[in-house]
Short mmCIF file of C-alpha atoms in Angstrom, two decimals:
data_model
loop_
_atom_site.label_atom_id
_atom_site.label_comp_id
_atom_site.label_asym_id
_atom_site.label_seq_id
_atom_site.Cartn_x
_atom_site.Cartn_y
_atom_site.Cartn_z
CA MET F 738 59.53 -62.59 -8.03
CA SER F 739 57.60 -65.77 -7.31
CA TYR F 740 54.36 -65.98 -5.39
CA PRO F 741 52.58 -68.64 -3.32
CA ARG F 742 50.07 -70.97 -4.96
CA LEU F 743 46.43 -69.92 -4.93
CA PRO F 744 44.43 -71.06 -1.89
CA ALA F 745 41.33 -73.19 -2.20
CA LEU F 746 38.19 -71.12 -2.78
CA THR F 747 35.97 -70.91 0.28
CA ARG F 748 32.99 -68.67 1.07
CA ARG F 749 35.27 -66.57 3.29
CA THR F 750 37.96 -66.09 0.62
CA PHE F 751 35.23 -65.43 -1.95
CA LEU F 752 33.91 -62.48 0.06
CA ALA F 753 37.39 -61.21 0.95
CA SER F 754 38.53 -61.29 -2.66
CA ALA F 755 35.34 -59.59 -3.81
CA ALA F 756 36.03 -56.71 -1.43
CA ALA F 757 39.68 -56.47 -2.45
CA LEU F 758 38.98 -56.32 -6.19
CA SER F 759 35.96 -54.02 -6.01
CA ALA F 760 36.46 -50.36 -6.88
CA GLY F 761 37.69 -48.08 -4.11
CA ALA F 762 35.10 -46.26 -2.04
CA MET F 763 34.30 -42.69 -2.94
CA LEU F 764 35.97 -39.93 -0.96
CA PRO F 765 33.65 -38.35 1.59
CA PRO F 766 32.49 -34.89 0.50
CA GLN F 767 33.63 -31.89 2.50
CA SER F 768 30.00 -31.08 3.15
CA ASN F 769 26.84 -33.15 2.99
CA ALA F 770 25.12 -30.64 0.73
CA ARG F 771 24.76 -31.31 -2.99
CA ALA F 772 23.27 -27.93 -3.76
CA ALA F 773 23.12 -27.12 -7.49
CA GLY F 774 24.85 -30.42 -8.26
CA LEU F 775 28.15 -29.41 -6.63
CA ARG F 776 30.24 -32.28 -5.26
CA GLU F 777 33.26 -31.49 -3.07
CA PHE F 778 36.24 -33.78 -2.44
CA ARG F 779 39.74 -33.68 -0.99
CA LEU F 780 42.82 -35.53 -2.24
CA ARG F 781 46.08 -35.66 -0.29
CA ALA F 782 49.14 -36.70 -2.27
CA GLY F 783 51.82 -38.13 -0.02
CA PRO F 784 53.99 -41.11 0.91
CA GLY F 785 52.44 -44.34 2.18
CA ARG F 786 52.82 -48.10 2.26
CA ALA F 787 50.78 -50.73 0.45
CA GLN F 788 50.59 -54.52 0.37
CA ILE F 789 51.31 -54.84 -3.36
CA ALA F 790 52.80 -58.35 -3.33
CA PRO F 791 50.93 -61.08 -1.44
CA GLU F 792 52.00 -62.33 1.98
CA PRO F 793 54.52 -63.48 3.12
CA TYR F 794 56.07 -60.48 1.34
CA GLY F 795 56.00 -57.25 3.32
CA ASP F 796 54.40 -54.01 2.26
CA THR F 797 56.00 -51.55 -0.16
CA ALA F 798 56.75 -47.85 0.16
CA VAL F 799 54.60 -45.95 -2.37
CA TRP F 800 53.27 -42.48 -3.08
CA CYS F 801 49.50 -42.37 -3.10
CA TYR F 802 46.34 -40.31 -2.60
CA GLY F 803 44.65 -40.44 0.78
CA GLY F 804 46.92 -43.26 1.94
CA ARG F 805 45.28 -45.65 -0.53
CA LEU F 806 46.46 -47.51 -3.61
CA PRO F 807 44.95 -46.74 -6.03
CA GLY F 808 43.61 -43.39 -4.83
CA PRO F 809 39.95 -43.20 -3.78
CA GLU F 810 37.42 -43.69 -6.55
CA ILE F 811 35.62 -40.43 -7.24
CA ARG F 812 32.16 -41.32 -8.56
CA VAL F 813 29.68 -38.65 -9.64
CA ARG F 814 26.73 -38.25 -12.01
CA GLN F 815 26.92 -36.68 -15.44
CA GLY F 816 26.24 -32.94 -15.26
CA GLU F 817 27.42 -32.52 -11.67
CA ARG F 818 30.12 -29.98 -10.83
CA LEU F 819 33.25 -31.17 -9.04
CA ARG F 820 35.35 -29.13 -6.64
CA ILE F 821 38.46 -31.07 -5.64
CA ALA F 822 41.02 -29.64 -3.20
CA VAL F 823 44.42 -31.29 -3.72
CA GLU F 824 46.89 -31.08 -0.84
CA ASN F 825 50.54 -31.76 -1.60
CA ALA F 826 52.18 -33.73 1.22
CA LEU F 827 55.13 -34.78 -0.96
CA ASP F 828 58.61 -33.29 -0.72
CA GLU F 829 58.38 -32.09 -4.33
CA GLU F 830 55.94 -30.21 -6.55
CA THR F 831 52.95 -31.94 -8.09
CA THR F 832 49.72 -31.36 -10.04
CA VAL F 833 46.65 -33.44 -10.92
CA HIS F 834 45.52 -34.08 -14.49
CA TRP F 835 41.95 -35.34 -14.98
CA HIS F 836 42.66 -37.74 -17.79
CA GLY F 837 40.01 -37.80 -20.54
CA LEU F 838 37.74 -35.23 -18.94
CA ARG F 839 37.00 -32.21 -21.11
CA VAL F 840 37.83 -29.59 -18.50
CA PRO F 841 38.63 -25.85 -18.87
CA ASN F 842 42.27 -25.28 -19.77
CA ALA F 843 43.15 -23.77 -16.36
CA MET F 844 41.98 -27.00 -14.68
CA ASP F 845 44.00 -29.40 -16.87
CA GLY F 846 46.86 -29.87 -14.40
CA VAL F 847 49.90 -29.41 -16.68
CA PRO F 848 52.65 -27.61 -14.71
CA HIS F 849 53.87 -24.31 -16.16
CA LEU F 850 51.47 -24.62 -19.10
CA THR F 851 48.02 -24.46 -17.47
CA GLN F 852 48.97 -23.81 -13.83
CA ALA F 853 51.87 -23.29 -11.48
CA PRO F 854 52.77 -26.62 -9.84
CA ILE F 855 51.49 -27.23 -6.32
CA ALA F 856 54.39 -26.66 -3.91
CA PRO F 857 55.01 -28.99 -0.95
CA GLY F 858 52.56 -28.15 1.84
CA GLU F 859 50.27 -26.16 -0.48
CA THR F 860 46.73 -26.89 -1.71
CA PHE F 861 45.21 -26.21 -5.11
CA THR F 862 41.47 -26.46 -5.83
CA TYR F 863 40.26 -27.77 -9.18
CA GLU F 864 36.69 -27.09 -10.28
CA PHE F 865 34.94 -28.32 -13.43
CA ASP F 866 31.74 -29.90 -14.74
CA ALA F 867 31.38 -33.60 -15.50
CA VAL F 868 30.37 -32.99 -19.11
CA ASP F 869 30.77 -36.57 -20.31
CA ALA F 870 29.72 -39.81 -18.65
CA GLY F 871 32.33 -42.54 -18.66
CA THR F 872 35.45 -44.06 -17.14
CA PHE F 873 38.26 -41.59 -16.47
CA TRP F 874 41.20 -41.33 -14.06
CA TYR F 875 43.45 -38.82 -12.32
CA HIS F 876 47.23 -38.64 -11.98
CA PRO F 877 50.06 -36.08 -11.73
CA HIS F 878 51.59 -34.36 -14.74
CA GLN F 879 54.68 -33.26 -12.79
CA ARG F 880 57.54 -35.75 -13.11
CA SER F 881 54.83 -38.24 -13.95
CA PHE F 882 57.31 -40.99 -14.93
CA GLU F 883 58.15 -41.23 -11.21
CA GLN F 884 55.05 -39.90 -9.45
CA VAL F 885 52.67 -42.17 -11.38
CA GLY F 886 55.23 -44.98 -11.24
CA ARG F 887 55.25 -44.79 -7.44
CA GLY F 888 51.45 -45.04 -7.23
CA LEU F 889 49.86 -41.61 -7.61
CA TYR F 890 46.70 -42.36 -9.57
CA GLY F 891 43.02 -43.12 -9.02
CA PRO F 892 39.77 -43.73 -10.91
CA LEU F 893 37.14 -41.10 -11.66
CA ILE F 894 33.77 -42.48 -12.76
CA VAL F 895 30.98 -40.34 -14.22
CA GLU F 896 27.73 -42.28 -14.23
CA GLU F 897 25.14 -41.95 -16.99
CA ALA F 898 21.70 -40.65 -16.09
CA ASP F 899 20.37 -43.92 -17.50
CA PRO F 900 23.17 -46.53 -17.18
CA VAL F 901 23.03 -49.99 -18.73
CA ARG F 902 21.54 -52.64 -16.47
CA VAL F 903 24.08 -54.97 -14.86
CA ASP F 904 24.41 -56.98 -11.67
CA ARG F 905 27.71 -55.31 -10.71
CA ASP F 906 29.55 -52.21 -11.93
CA LEU F 907 33.24 -52.66 -11.03
CA THR F 908 36.56 -50.95 -11.75
CA TRP F 909 39.91 -52.64 -12.33
CA VAL F 910 42.85 -50.24 -12.22
CA LEU F 911 45.68 -52.17 -13.89
CA SER F 912 49.33 -51.34 -13.25
CA ASP F 913 52.74 -52.87 -12.82
CA TRP F 914 55.73 -52.37 -10.56
CA ARG F 915 59.44 -52.94 -10.68
CA LEU F 916 60.10 -54.60 -7.32
CA THR F 917 63.13 -56.17 -5.69
CA GLU F 918 63.17 -59.70 -4.22
CA THR F 919 62.01 -58.17 -0.92
CA ALA F 920 59.07 -56.32 -2.54
CA GLU F 921 60.66 -52.88 -2.31
CA MET F 922 60.42 -50.39 -5.17
CA ARG F 923 63.42 -50.33 -7.48
CA ASP F 924 64.61 -46.74 -7.42
CA ASP F 925 65.73 -46.52 -11.05
CA PHE F 926 63.09 -44.14 -12.40
CA GLY F 927 63.93 -42.24 -15.55
CA ASN F 928 66.98 -44.27 -16.54
CA ARG F 929 68.18 -43.81 -20.11
CA HIS F 930 67.59 -47.42 -21.15
CA ASP F 931 63.88 -47.22 -20.27
CA MET F 932 63.57 -43.88 -22.01
CA MET F 933 65.19 -45.09 -25.25
CA HIS F 934 63.28 -48.39 -25.42
CA ASN F 935 59.72 -49.25 -24.36
CA GLY F 936 59.61 -47.44 -21.02
CA ARG F 937 59.48 -48.71 -17.44
CA VAL F 938 57.84 -52.13 -17.67
CA GLY F 939 57.59 -53.74 -14.25
CA ASN F 940 57.95 -57.33 -13.05
CA THR F 941 54.82 -57.39 -10.86
CA VAL F 942 51.29 -56.74 -12.20
CA THR F 943 48.41 -55.60 -9.99
CA ILE F 944 44.68 -55.03 -10.10
CA ASN F 945 43.56 -52.20 -7.81
CA GLY F 946 47.00 -52.04 -6.20
CA ARG F 947 47.48 -55.73 -5.32
CA VAL F 948 48.73 -58.85 -7.02
CA PRO F 949 45.37 -60.53 -7.72
CA ASP F 950 44.39 -63.87 -6.24
CA ILE F 951 40.93 -64.62 -7.58
CA PHE F 952 38.02 -62.58 -8.89
CA PRO F 953 34.83 -64.05 -7.42
CA VAL F 954 31.85 -64.38 -9.78
CA ARG F 955 28.55 -66.26 -10.02
CA LYS F 956 27.11 -68.11 -12.96
CA GLY F 957 24.53 -66.07 -14.86
CA GLU F 958 25.59 -62.65 -13.57
CA ARG F 959 26.39 -59.71 -15.81
CA ILE F 960 29.26 -57.37 -14.89
CA ARG F 961 30.19 -53.99 -16.28
CA LEU F 962 33.96 -54.03 -15.92
CA ARG F 963 35.71 -50.68 -16.22
CA LEU F 964 39.35 -51.28 -17.16
CA ILE F 965 41.94 -48.52 -16.62
CA ASN F 966 45.60 -48.91 -17.61
CA ALA F 967 47.56 -46.80 -15.11
CA ALA F 968 50.95 -48.37 -15.89
CA ASN F 969 53.87 -46.24 -17.02
CA ALA F 970 54.55 -48.33 -20.11
CA ARG F 971 52.99 -51.82 -20.04
CA ILE F 972 50.43 -52.58 -22.74
CA PHE F 973 47.76 -55.11 -21.79
CA GLY F 974 46.03 -57.56 -24.15
CA LEU F 975 43.47 -59.33 -21.98
CA ASP F 976 42.03 -62.69 -22.99
CA PHE F 977 38.98 -63.64 -20.90
CA GLY F 978 39.12 -67.30 -21.87
CA SER F 979 35.78 -68.89 -22.71
CA HIS F 980 33.99 -65.63 -21.93
CA GLY F 981 33.13 -63.24 -24.75
CA PRO F 982 33.60 -59.63 -23.59
CA VAL F 983 31.55 -56.96 -25.33
CA VAL F 984 33.19 -53.53 -25.56
CA ILE F 985 30.66 -50.74 -24.90
CA ALA F 986 32.98 -47.75 -24.31
CA LEU F 987 36.57 -46.75 -25.07
CA ASP F 988 38.33 -43.98 -23.13
CA GLY F 989 35.01 -43.18 -21.50
CA GLN F 990 33.16 -42.61 -24.78
CA PRO F 991 30.35 -44.95 -25.90
CA VAL F 992 31.08 -47.15 -28.91
CA GLU F 993 28.90 -49.51 -30.90
CA PRO F 994 28.90 -52.69 -28.77
CA HIS F 995 31.28 -55.19 -30.33
CA ALA F 996 33.61 -58.08 -29.61
CA PRO F 997 37.25 -56.98 -29.42
CA GLN F 998 39.53 -57.82 -32.33
CA ASP F 999 41.05 -61.30 -31.96
CA GLY F 1000 39.21 -61.61 -28.64
CA LEU F 1001 41.77 -59.41 -26.83
CA VAL F 1002 40.94 -56.22 -24.94
CA VAL F 1003 44.05 -54.17 -25.75
CA LEU F 1004 44.89 -51.18 -23.55
CA GLY F 1005 47.95 -48.99 -23.93
CA PRO F 1006 49.00 -46.83 -20.97
CA ALA F 1007 46.24 -44.36 -19.99
CA MET F 1008 43.58 -46.09 -22.11
CA ARG F 1009 40.29 -47.38 -20.74
CA ALA F 1010 37.64 -49.83 -21.88
CA ASP F 1011 34.21 -50.59 -20.46
CA ILE F 1012 33.21 -54.17 -21.19
CA ILE F 1013 30.13 -56.25 -20.52
CA LEU F 1014 31.14 -59.66 -19.17
CA ASP F 1015 28.51 -62.39 -18.86
CA MET F 1016 29.44 -65.22 -16.51
CA THR F 1017 28.64 -68.31 -18.56
CA ALA F 1018 30.90 -71.03 -17.09
CA ASP F 1019 29.78 -73.71 -14.64
CA ALA F 1020 29.31 -73.05 -10.94
CA GLY F 1021 32.42 -73.98 -8.95
CA SER F 1022 34.75 -73.66 -11.96
CA ARG F 1023 37.65 -71.28 -12.68
CA VAL F 1024 38.48 -69.45 -15.90
CA SER F 1025 41.82 -67.67 -16.26
CA VAL F 1026 42.19 -64.13 -17.55
CA THR F 1027 45.49 -64.06 -19.47
CA ASP F 1028 47.54 -61.12 -20.68
CA ARG F 1029 48.73 -62.05 -24.18
CA PHE F 1030 49.97 -58.73 -25.55
CA TYR F 1031 53.71 -59.46 -25.55
CA LYS F 1032 54.62 -62.48 -27.68
CA ASP F 1033 56.10 -65.37 -25.68
CA LEU F 1034 55.59 -63.42 -22.42
CA GLU F 1035 51.98 -64.40 -21.71
CA TYR F 1036 50.96 -64.80 -18.06
CA ARG F 1037 47.83 -65.51 -16.04
CA LEU F 1038 46.55 -62.25 -14.59
CA VAL F 1039 43.72 -63.59 -12.40
CA ASP F 1040 41.18 -66.41 -12.22
CA LEU F 1041 37.45 -65.82 -12.51
CA ALA F 1042 36.41 -68.09 -9.63
CA TYR F 1043 32.79 -69.25 -9.71
CA ASP F 1044 30.84 -69.63 -6.51
CA ASP F 1045 28.97 -72.98 -6.16
CA ARG F 1046 25.63 -71.09 -6.16
CA PRO F 1047 24.52 -69.71 -9.54
CA LEU F 1048 22.84 -66.32 -9.66
CA ARG F 1049 20.83 -67.50 -12.66
CA GLU F 1050 21.23 -70.31 -15.15
CA THR F 1051 21.66 -68.16 -18.27
CA ALA F 1052 22.97 -64.65 -18.91
CA PRO F 1053 20.38 -61.87 -19.00
CA ASP F 1054 19.27 -60.37 -22.31
CA TRP F 1055 19.43 -56.71 -21.31
CA PRO F 1056 20.39 -53.93 -23.77
CA VAL F 1057 24.06 -52.88 -23.57
CA ALA F 1058 24.31 -49.77 -25.79
CA LEU F 1059 25.24 -46.57 -23.94
CA PRO F 1060 23.74 -43.13 -24.70
CA PRO F 1061 26.14 -40.80 -26.56
CA ASN F 1062 28.00 -37.95 -24.89
CA PRO F 1063 27.60 -34.35 -26.13
CA LEU F 1064 30.50 -34.37 -28.61
CA LEU F 1065 30.49 -32.30 -31.80
CA GLU F 1066 30.77 -34.41 -34.95
CA PRO F 1067 33.73 -33.36 -37.13
CA ASP F 1068 33.02 -32.41 -40.76
CA LEU F 1069 35.59 -34.39 -42.73
CA ILE F 1070 34.92 -32.51 -45.96
CA SER F 1071 35.65 -29.03 -44.61
CA ALA F 1072 38.24 -30.09 -42.02
CA ALA F 1073 41.68 -28.50 -41.96
CA ARG F 1074 44.37 -31.16 -42.33
CA HIS F 1075 47.65 -31.41 -40.42
CA LYS F 1076 50.57 -33.86 -40.27
CA VAL F 1077 52.37 -35.05 -37.16
CA THR F 1078 55.27 -37.49 -37.17
CA PHE F 1079 56.69 -39.26 -34.12
CA ASN F 1080 60.30 -40.33 -34.40
CA GLY F 1081 63.42 -41.14 -32.38
CA GLY F 1082 64.29 -43.80 -29.83
CA MET F 1083 66.40 -46.89 -30.25
CA MET F 1084 66.46 -47.95 -33.93
CA GLY F 1085 64.66 -44.72 -34.83
CA ALA F 1086 67.09 -43.69 -37.55
CA MET F 1087 66.74 -47.10 -39.20
CA VAL F 1088 62.94 -46.88 -39.24
CA MET F 1089 63.04 -43.35 -40.65
CA GLN F 1090 65.28 -44.57 -43.47
CA GLU F 1091 62.87 -47.44 -44.18
CA MET F 1092 59.89 -45.07 -44.30
CA GLY F 1093 61.70 -42.09 -45.77
CA GLY F 1094 60.47 -42.48 -49.33
CA SER F 1095 56.83 -42.34 -48.30
CA MET F 1096 57.21 -39.93 -45.38
CA GLY F 1097 59.30 -37.12 -46.79
CA GLU F 1098 56.77 -35.76 -49.28
CA GLY F 1099 54.50 -33.28 -47.60
CA SER F 1100 56.43 -33.23 -44.33
CA SER F 1101 57.27 -29.76 -43.11
CA GLY F 1102 59.56 -27.88 -40.78
CA ALA F 1103 62.26 -29.73 -38.89
CA MET F 1104 60.90 -33.11 -39.95
CA GLY F 1105 61.27 -32.42 -43.63
CA GLY F 1106 64.85 -31.28 -43.18
CA MET F 1107 65.75 -34.31 -41.13
CA MET F 1108 64.53 -36.67 -43.83
CA GLY F 1109 67.28 -35.33 -46.07
CA ASN F 1110 69.93 -35.67 -43.39
CA MET F 1111 69.67 -38.75 -41.22
CA GLY F 1112 72.69 -37.67 -39.22
CA ALA F 1113 70.70 -34.73 -37.84
CA MET F 1114 68.55 -36.94 -35.65
CA VAL F 1115 71.57 -38.87 -34.39
CA ASP F 1116 73.24 -35.57 -33.45
CA MET F 1117 70.07 -34.43 -31.64
CA MET F 1118 69.93 -37.68 -29.66
CA HIS F 1119 73.58 -37.23 -28.58
CA SER F 1120 72.70 -33.71 -27.43
CA GLY F 1121 70.04 -35.02 -25.02
CA GLY F 1122 66.85 -35.51 -27.06
CA ILE F 1123 65.59 -39.07 -27.44
CA TRP F 1124 62.03 -38.80 -28.81
CA PHE F 1125 60.68 -36.18 -31.22
CA ILE F 1126 57.46 -34.81 -32.66
CA ASN F 1127 58.02 -33.34 -36.11
CA GLY F 1128 61.74 -33.42 -35.38
CA VAL F 1129 61.52 -31.48 -32.10
CA ALA F 1130 62.25 -32.94 -28.66
CA ALA F 1131 60.36 -31.10 -25.92
CA GLU F 1132 62.17 -29.79 -22.88
CA GLY F 1133 59.92 -29.25 -19.86
CA HIS F 1134 56.31 -28.10 -20.22
CA VAL F 1135 57.01 -24.57 -21.49
CA MET F 1136 56.77 -24.89 -25.26
CA ASP F 1137 55.69 -22.88 -28.26
CA PRO F 1138 52.64 -24.42 -29.95
CA MET F 1139 53.50 -26.87 -32.70
CA LEU F 1140 50.06 -26.32 -34.28
CA THR F 1141 47.45 -23.60 -33.97
CA LEU F 1142 43.94 -24.92 -34.57
CA ALA F 1143 41.03 -22.66 -35.48
CA ARG F 1144 38.45 -22.78 -32.69
CA ASP F 1145 35.10 -24.45 -33.36
CA LYS F 1146 36.41 -25.84 -36.65
CA SER F 1147 36.97 -29.45 -37.70
CA HIS F 1148 40.51 -30.79 -37.93
CA VAL F 1149 42.05 -34.02 -39.20
CA ILE F 1150 45.48 -34.95 -37.81
CA ALA F 1151 47.41 -37.50 -39.89
CA MET F 1152 49.86 -39.11 -37.47
CA THR F 1153 52.79 -41.34 -38.41
CA ASN F 1154 54.70 -43.52 -35.95
CA ALA F 1155 58.15 -43.56 -37.57
CA THR F 1156 59.69 -45.54 -34.71
CA ALA F 1157 60.30 -49.15 -33.73
CA TRP F 1158 58.07 -48.92 -30.63
CA HIS F 1159 54.41 -48.57 -29.67
CA HIS F 1160 53.15 -45.15 -28.59
CA PRO F 1161 49.80 -44.39 -26.89
CA ILE F 1162 49.23 -40.80 -28.05
CA HIS F 1163 47.07 -38.66 -25.75
CA LEU F 1164 45.47 -35.31 -26.59
CA HIS F 1165 44.35 -33.18 -23.65
CA GLY F 1166 41.04 -31.32 -23.51
CA HIS F 1167 39.35 -33.16 -26.39
CA SER F 1168 38.09 -36.51 -27.58
CA PHE F 1169 38.67 -37.44 -31.21
CA ARG F 1170 37.35 -39.97 -33.68
CA VAL F 1171 39.87 -42.52 -34.93
CA ILE F 1172 38.88 -42.56 -38.61
CA SER F 1173 41.60 -44.62 -40.32
CA ARG F 1174 44.58 -46.91 -39.74
CA ASN F 1175 47.13 -47.31 -42.53
CA GLY F 1176 44.65 -45.85 -44.98
CA GLU F 1177 41.79 -48.21 -44.07
CA PRO F 1178 38.65 -46.80 -42.38
CA THR F 1179 38.16 -48.00 -38.82
CA PRO F 1180 35.08 -50.22 -38.41
CA HIS F 1181 33.69 -48.35 -35.39
CA ARG F 1182 35.07 -44.79 -35.84
CA GLU F 1183 35.59 -44.85 -32.07
CA TRP F 1184 35.89 -41.73 -29.95
CA GLN F 1185 39.08 -41.81 -27.88
CA ASP F 1186 41.47 -39.46 -26.10
CA THR F 1187 44.45 -41.85 -26.26
CA VAL F 1188 45.18 -43.91 -29.37
CA LEU F 1189 47.71 -46.74 -29.45
CA MET F 1190 50.00 -46.53 -32.48
CA SER F 1191 51.96 -49.60 -33.55
CA PRO F 1192 55.48 -49.24 -34.99
CA ARG F 1193 55.41 -47.74 -38.53
CA GLU F 1194 51.63 -47.23 -38.32
CA ARG F 1195 49.73 -44.27 -39.77
CA ILE F 1196 46.52 -43.13 -38.08
CA GLU F 1197 44.08 -40.31 -38.82
CA ILE F 1198 42.05 -38.69 -36.06
CA ALA F 1199 39.32 -36.06 -36.42
CA PHE F 1200 37.68 -33.68 -33.95
CA VAL F 1201 36.19 -30.23 -33.50
CA ALA F 1202 38.60 -27.95 -31.63
CA ASP F 1203 35.95 -26.48 -29.34
CA ASN F 1204 37.96 -26.17 -26.10
CA PRO F 1205 40.17 -23.04 -26.15
CA GLY F 1206 43.67 -23.00 -24.70
CA ASP F 1207 47.07 -24.65 -25.02
CA TRP F 1208 46.72 -28.44 -24.89
CA MET F 1209 49.34 -31.14 -24.51
CA LEU F 1210 49.78 -33.86 -27.13
CA HIS F 1211 52.15 -36.56 -25.92
CA CYS F 1212 53.04 -40.21 -25.70
CA HIS F 1213 51.64 -41.74 -22.51
CA ILE F 1214 54.55 -44.09 -22.11
CA LEU F 1215 55.73 -41.70 -19.44
CA GLU F 1216 59.44 -42.22 -20.07
CA HIS F 1217 58.90 -41.31 -23.75
CA GLN F 1218 57.08 -38.14 -22.73
CA ALA F 1219 59.87 -37.19 -20.32
CA ALA F 1220 62.45 -37.81 -23.05
CA GLY F 1221 60.87 -35.39 -25.50
CA MET F 1222 57.72 -36.89 -27.09
CA MET F 1223 55.30 -34.13 -26.25
CA GLY F 1224 54.08 -30.95 -27.87
CA VAL F 1225 51.34 -28.33 -27.64
CA PHE F 1226 48.27 -27.68 -29.78
CA ARG F 1227 46.85 -24.17 -29.41
CA VAL F 1228 43.09 -23.79 -29.94
CA ALA F 1229 42.53 -20.11 -30.62
#
């Protein structure tokens, strides 16, 4: 699709664009009372229409929460209790998963594993405490490759008791869409090509549900920008031009403030990053934000458009480090150690052969057997499985646990991506430290709940299994998950 050229920046378009790119307003509570820190909300999942592409294109049929795209921003304070009634106005079952939040197992929103799916016309009430401050989001876990792909997602922000000082605290929910020339949704969800390759990558990229025009800023201002990747499969690598973003949190968890590697803020599907962005260019100028993740497919995402009136002449010198969340530190010396291998997909057998000499030793179960017989994986793919964890392709959400983890003990999971594709691997119910990549210690030992694995990469994560229940581990390229790349960890 092609879009009209950007209009000239005026005071009117500056204010209109600021409103359009600001985070969505919080849902009104069901009652005005905030007794004992309880906050009550309602979400209604149903069909709607949204102006995704700019005029003169028409609006697009979507599925969304509360008639809005993205769904309303839920913003609470750390330590408050949330009670969220979810009404299903779709013609199919749904659930809501509170991505990155450490909730009780019964509130995790995985159909048939932690709850019965919400039937059409029914309502289910989720209730949990906002244990961690940070940037999180919500989305369905029922047929998520289509329900998320049609627009069912929204941000959930938990504010610190003592947040960092900024001029504006804003949320960008990033996504993409596969649209026709008339801006209608292409109805090819779950096709085998997407599932075997890199998932459903769209042809139209949006910020907060719309193709962005400009992002209005003022010289000298400091912005806390909360980035959420809600796309099915697209990986973003954002270059902020002459600006130097400082990463202060990943997946909602504070990290030592640092400049991103190679200047790019890289976000796989479901990942989040909080960055501090100081506006240091000249008043009246424009600086492009460019997505450079895919080689030779770079594109301008949006322009930072400076008003002619500076806020201040230089950026403020305020502290940017966030207070830590109450996470238990894993003991790497006493930790139990486990191995997980991801395999399958197009060219998967070739990659397994390449890595076979170094992978086979120490592998167990179905994976170990498959290393000795490459034809086994090909046969499994012909029988319906496409992606595998330790040689097993999941079917539905009812699964026997692939690992049982001792509760309140430290665990190290050594994960190998034996495929030709990237995989953002998400663990429910926990955050983990990323402690090594390809045998090299990570410089920041960042806490995450979703880690992006490159093809052929080995990553070690560590955490204390302190949240009892059966928890999903899966690729958050939603077509990969649907085609088998998911399993269950039992904390018992």
